[in-house]
Structures are given as C-alpha cells and as structure tokens.
Coordinates of C-alpha atoms in Angstrom, one line a residue:
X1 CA 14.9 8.8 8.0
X2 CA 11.6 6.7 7.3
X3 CA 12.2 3.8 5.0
X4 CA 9.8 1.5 4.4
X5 CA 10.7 -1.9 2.1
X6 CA 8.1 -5.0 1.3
X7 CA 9.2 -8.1 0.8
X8 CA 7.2 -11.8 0.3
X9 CA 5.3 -11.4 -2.9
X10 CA 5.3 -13.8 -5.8
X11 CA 3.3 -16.0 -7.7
X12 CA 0.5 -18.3 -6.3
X13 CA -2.5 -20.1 -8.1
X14 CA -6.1 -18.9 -7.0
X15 CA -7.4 -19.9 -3.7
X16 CA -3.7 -19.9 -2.2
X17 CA -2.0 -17.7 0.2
X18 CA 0.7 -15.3 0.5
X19 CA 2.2 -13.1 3.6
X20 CA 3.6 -9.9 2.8
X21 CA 5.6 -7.9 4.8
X22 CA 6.8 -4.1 5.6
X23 CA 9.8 -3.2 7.3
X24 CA 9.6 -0.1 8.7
X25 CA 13.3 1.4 9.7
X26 CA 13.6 4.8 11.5
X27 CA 9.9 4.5 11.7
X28 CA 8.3 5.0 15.6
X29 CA 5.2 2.4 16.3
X30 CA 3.2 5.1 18.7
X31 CA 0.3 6.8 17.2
X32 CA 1.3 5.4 13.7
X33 CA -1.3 4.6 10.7
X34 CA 0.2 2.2 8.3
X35 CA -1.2 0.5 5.5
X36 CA -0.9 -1.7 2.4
X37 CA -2.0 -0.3 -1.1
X38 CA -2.2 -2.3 -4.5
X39 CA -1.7 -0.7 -7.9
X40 CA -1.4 -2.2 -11.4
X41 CA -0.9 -0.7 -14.4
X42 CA -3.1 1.9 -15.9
X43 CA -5.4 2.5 -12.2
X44 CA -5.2 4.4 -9.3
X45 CA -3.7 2.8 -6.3
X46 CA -6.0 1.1 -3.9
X47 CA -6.5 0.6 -0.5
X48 CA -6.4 -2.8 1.0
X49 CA -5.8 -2.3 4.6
X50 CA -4.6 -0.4 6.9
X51 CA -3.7 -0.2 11.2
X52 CA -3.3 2.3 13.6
X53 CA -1.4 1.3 16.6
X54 CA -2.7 3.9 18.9
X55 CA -5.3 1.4 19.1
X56 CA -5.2 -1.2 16.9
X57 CA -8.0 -0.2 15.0
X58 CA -8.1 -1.8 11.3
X59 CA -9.2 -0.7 8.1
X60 CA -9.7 -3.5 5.2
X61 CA -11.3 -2.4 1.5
X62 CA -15.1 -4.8 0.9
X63 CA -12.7 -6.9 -1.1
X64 CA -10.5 -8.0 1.1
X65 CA -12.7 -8.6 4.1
X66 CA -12.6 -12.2 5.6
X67 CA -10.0 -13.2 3.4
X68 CA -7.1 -10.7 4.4
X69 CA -5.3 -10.3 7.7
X70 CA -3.0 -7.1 8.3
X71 CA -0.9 -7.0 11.6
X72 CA 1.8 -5.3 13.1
X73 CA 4.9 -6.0 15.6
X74 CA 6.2 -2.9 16.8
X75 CA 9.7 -4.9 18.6
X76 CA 10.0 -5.8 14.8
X77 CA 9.2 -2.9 13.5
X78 CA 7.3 -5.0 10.7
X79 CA 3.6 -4.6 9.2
X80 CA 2.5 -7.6 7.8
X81 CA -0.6 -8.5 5.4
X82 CA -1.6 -12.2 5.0
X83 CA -4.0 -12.9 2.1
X84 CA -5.5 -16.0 2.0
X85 CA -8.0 -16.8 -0.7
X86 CA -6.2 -15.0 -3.5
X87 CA -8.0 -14.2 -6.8
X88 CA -6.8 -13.3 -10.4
X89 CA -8.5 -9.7 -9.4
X90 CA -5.9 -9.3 -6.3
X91 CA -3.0 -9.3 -8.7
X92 CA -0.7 -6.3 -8.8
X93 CA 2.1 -4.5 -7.2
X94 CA 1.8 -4.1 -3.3
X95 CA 2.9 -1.4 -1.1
X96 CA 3.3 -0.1 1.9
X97 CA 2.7 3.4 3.2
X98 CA 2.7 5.2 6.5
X99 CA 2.1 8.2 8.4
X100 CA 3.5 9.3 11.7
X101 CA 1.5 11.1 15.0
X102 CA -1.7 9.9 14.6
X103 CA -4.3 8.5 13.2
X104 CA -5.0 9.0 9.0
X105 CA -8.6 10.1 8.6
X106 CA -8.4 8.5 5.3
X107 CA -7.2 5.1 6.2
X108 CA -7.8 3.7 2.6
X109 CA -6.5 6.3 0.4
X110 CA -3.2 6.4 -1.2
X111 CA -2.9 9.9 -1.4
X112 CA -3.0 10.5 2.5
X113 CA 0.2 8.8 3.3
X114 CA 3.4 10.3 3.5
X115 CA 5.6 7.8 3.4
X116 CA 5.8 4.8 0.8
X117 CA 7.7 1.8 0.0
X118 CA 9.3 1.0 -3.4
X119 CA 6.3 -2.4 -3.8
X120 CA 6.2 -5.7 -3.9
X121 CA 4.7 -7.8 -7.3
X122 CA 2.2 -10.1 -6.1
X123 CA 0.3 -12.7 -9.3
X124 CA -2.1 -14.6 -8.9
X125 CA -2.9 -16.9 -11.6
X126 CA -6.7 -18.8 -12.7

C-alpha cells in the first residue's frame, strides 16, 4: 500500500524559505514520477514540480523556476521541495502525488497522478 504524507510547512514572511518533505512508504523509487502540487481554496490544483527517477529529469511550473528546488532520496524514501524566495502568491496547501512504472507525460498536472498525500499548509505573509 502507497502512502504518501508531507510534512515541514508553516508560516514564513516573504523572501524566506521553507523545505517540504514527502514520505513515500510502500512506494518503489525505480521508474517513479513524483511531484508537489499547491491548491488553495476556490482553484484547481497546480503543479509546482515534479521528478522522475528513471532519470532524474525535473519538471518546475514558470513560477517556481530559480527559486524552488525539488529532490529525491530513494534509501529515504523521501521527495523533498525547498522554496526559497517565498511570495504571498505561493501560499496554500501543498501536496504530494506520485505514479508508479514510468514516466507521467503530464508531469505538472494534478489529474495524472495516482497517488496523493493528505497536504501540507504552507503561508506566506507580505
């Protein structure tokens, strides 16, 4: 059984940083596309980056670029997303979603992973 559980958001000022994490348990690390998602209230969920470890290749939405890190450690079994830079606009409730045996051809949309954590609340205040 896949379960997949974030952890490490909070509240921050603008311009600070936060690292979120995913633990993935029952969850293989070959061929696996995983990926964090941000949703609040009222809007569709939104990419914000996403890996494949088959090889490494990552995926980050235009706003995130430069500013936003994701990462993996497969002896962990974590996925990890540090965000550095944070804006009132990256607010919202963070989660983490997965797909196992291959790569997603929709890295950045919700809707193409399978699996999906319960989220994490990040806020990021002006």
């Amino acid at each position: 059984q896949v379960i997949l559980r974030e952890s490490g958001g909070g509240s921050v000022q603008t311009g600070g940083s936060l690292r979120l994490s995913c633990l993935a348990s029952g969850h293989p690390f070959d061929a696996a596309s995983i990926g964090w998602f941000r949703q609040i209230p009222g809007r569709e969920h939104e990419g914000v980056a996403s890996l494949y470890t088959g090889d490494d290749k990552t995926y980050y939405a235009d706003s995130v670029k430069g500013r936003f890190t994701i990462s993996y450690d497969s002896a962990k079994k974590t996925v990890d997303l540090q965000m550095t830079s944070l804006k009132p606009e990256d607010s919202g409730m963070y989660y983490c979603a997965s797909n196992i045996g291959g790569r997603t051809l929709a890295p950045l949309r919700w809707s193409a992973f399978l699996y999906r954590g319960q989220g994490t609340q990040v806020t990021v205040s002006s």
